Amino acid sequence: MEKFSKLKELVAAVETDADKFYNSGNGAAGTRVRKAMQDLKTLAQDIRTEVTEKKNSGK
């Protein structure tokens, strides 16, 4: 559950940069958004792996 909380925090943290990029055209904010999305992807994959392991250990 710790990783899931971290995922939510990361989404909340990138929200201001996403707003700056999409609404103000700030290119540097776009770079930060791209990096955050890559971090989210990695974290989401870690969560998927953890869930699969936990699910399969019960069988």
XYZ file of N, CA and C in Angstrom:
177
model
N 0.831 -1.195 0.000
C 0.000 0.000 0.000
C 0.872 1.254 0.000
N 2.097 1.115 0.480
C 3.013 2.250 0.525
C 3.324 2.762 -0.882
N 3.532 1.841 -1.813
C 3.835 2.248 -3.186
C 2.643 2.951 -3.833
N 1.444 2.482 -3.501
C 0.246 3.109 -4.057
C 0.107 4.543 -3.549
N 0.403 4.761 -2.285
C 0.366 6.110 -1.724
C 1.399 7.003 -2.394
N 2.561 6.432 -2.651
C 3.625 7.176 -3.334
C 3.187 7.564 -4.751
N 2.472 6.660 -5.413
C 1.956 6.920 -6.751
C 0.991 8.109 -6.735
N 0.099 8.130 -5.761
C -0.857 9.236 -5.649
C -0.146 10.553 -5.369
N 0.879 10.512 -4.530
C 1.640 11.730 -4.225
C 2.349 12.258 -5.464
N 2.888 11.356 -6.268
C 3.584 11.758 -7.482
C 2.632 12.409 -8.481
N 1.446 11.872 -8.606
C 0.438 12.462 -9.505
C 0.075 13.867 -9.020
N -0.117 14.008 -7.728
C -0.470 15.318 -7.182
C 0.666 16.321 -7.381
N 1.898 15.854 -7.251
C 3.046 16.749 -7.376
C 3.229 17.245 -8.810
N 2.892 16.443 -9.784
C 3.112 16.830 -11.181
C 1.962 17.694 -11.733
N 0.904 17.813 -10.987
C -0.276 18.542 -11.453
C 0.036 19.996 -11.822
N 0.825 20.681 -11.032
C 1.126 22.087 -11.337
C 1.964 22.211 -12.602
N 2.911 21.288 -12.789
C 3.709 21.324 -14.018
C 2.853 21.013 -15.243
N 1.921 20.095 -15.112
C 1.028 19.779 -16.224
C 0.201 21.005 -16.591
N -0.282 21.706 -15.586
C -1.058 22.928 -15.828
C -0.203 23.978 -16.539
N 1.033 24.152 -16.083
C 1.934 25.128 -16.707
C 2.211 24.762 -18.159
N 2.382 23.476 -18.420
C 2.690 23.050 -19.785
C 1.487 23.213 -20.710
N 0.347 22.679 -20.308
C -0.824 22.686 -21.187
C -1.478 24.055 -21.314
N -1.475 24.834 -20.248
C -2.183 26.116 -20.289
C -1.288 27.309 -20.576
N 0.007 27.197 -20.244
C 0.904 28.329 -20.446
C 1.968 28.068 -21.502
N 2.050 26.833 -21.966
C 3.027 26.497 -22.986
C 4.461 26.477 -22.477
N 4.646 26.253 -21.186
C 5.977 26.229 -20.580
C 6.669 24.918 -20.943
N 7.697 24.997 -21.796
C 8.395 23.807 -22.259
C 9.134 23.073 -21.170
N 9.742 23.803 -20.245
C 10.471 23.156 -19.141
C 9.516 22.346 -18.264
N 8.319 22.859 -18.076
C 7.319 22.121 -17.299
C 6.949 20.833 -18.035
N 6.912 20.884 -19.355
C 6.628 19.686 -20.142
C 7.680 18.617 -19.930
N 8.935 19.032 -19.833
C 10.017 18.088 -19.568
C 9.836 17.438 -18.204
N 9.462 18.239 -17.223
C 9.231 17.690 -15.877
C 8.042 16.730 -15.874
N 7.022 17.043 -16.661
C 5.854 16.163 -16.763
C 6.274 14.825 -17.382
N 7.075 14.890 -18.435
C 7.528 13.655 -19.088
C 8.326 12.784 -18.118
N 9.202 13.392 -17.337
C 9.991 12.637 -16.363
C 9.085 12.015 -15.305
N 8.134 12.796 -14.833
C 7.211 12.285 -13.817
C 6.379 11.125 -14.377
N 5.982 11.222 -15.637
C 5.206 10.139 -16.247
C 6.045 8.863 -16.354
N 7.331 9.010 -16.634
C 8.213 7.842 -16.677
C 8.340 7.232 -15.281
N 8.474 8.079 -14.271
C 8.541 7.588 -12.891
C 7.240 6.880 -12.506
N 6.112 7.441 -12.941
C 4.811 6.816 -12.666
C 4.720 5.448 -13.329
N 5.197 5.373 -14.546
C 5.167 4.104 -15.284
C 5.966 3.038 -14.532
N 7.151 3.411 -14.079
C 8.013 2.475 -13.344
C 7.359 2.049 -12.039
N 6.833 3.002 -11.321
C 6.184 2.702 -10.047
C 4.943 1.834 -10.256
N 4.165 2.135 -11.295
C 2.974 1.339 -11.590
C 3.355 -0.103 -11.914
N 4.445 -0.287 -12.649
C 4.900 -1.647 -12.966
C 5.329 -2.380 -11.702
N 5.988 -1.675 -10.801
C 6.385 -2.287 -9.524
C 5.155 -2.733 -8.740
N 4.131 -1.903 -8.743
C 2.890 -2.240 -8.032
C 2.236 -3.458 -8.675
N 2.210 -3.486 -10.009
C 1.625 -4.634 -10.720
C 2.340 -5.925 -10.341
N 3.654 -5.875 -10.306
C 4.448 -7.055 -9.963
C 4.161 -7.501 -8.531
N 4.093 -6.529 -7.632
C 3.818 -6.831 -6.227
C 2.435 -7.461 -6.054
N 1.448 -6.918 -6.753
C 0.078 -7.450 -6.658
C 0.033 -8.875 -7.202
N 0.692 -9.101 -8.324
C 0.700 -10.449 -8.920
C 1.354 -11.446 -7.984
N 2.474 -11.067 -7.388
C 3.166 -11.964 -6.452
C 2.279 -12.296 -5.257
N 1.630 -11.266 -4.727
C 0.777 -11.482 -3.547
C -0.428 -12.355 -3.903
N -0.992 -12.091 -5.068
C -2.168 -12.862 -5.518
C -1.803 -14.334 -5.716
N -0.664 -14.574 -6.336
C -0.265 -15.946 -6.635
C 0.269 -16.697 -5.420
N 0.718 -15.991 -4.415
C 1.220 -16.667 -3.218
C 0.085 -17.267 -2.397
N -1.117 -16.786 -2.606
C -2.272 -17.285 -1.868
C -2.822 -18.577 -2.440
N -2.339 -18.964 -3.596
C -2.869 -20.183 -4.236
C -2.085 -21.399 -3.857
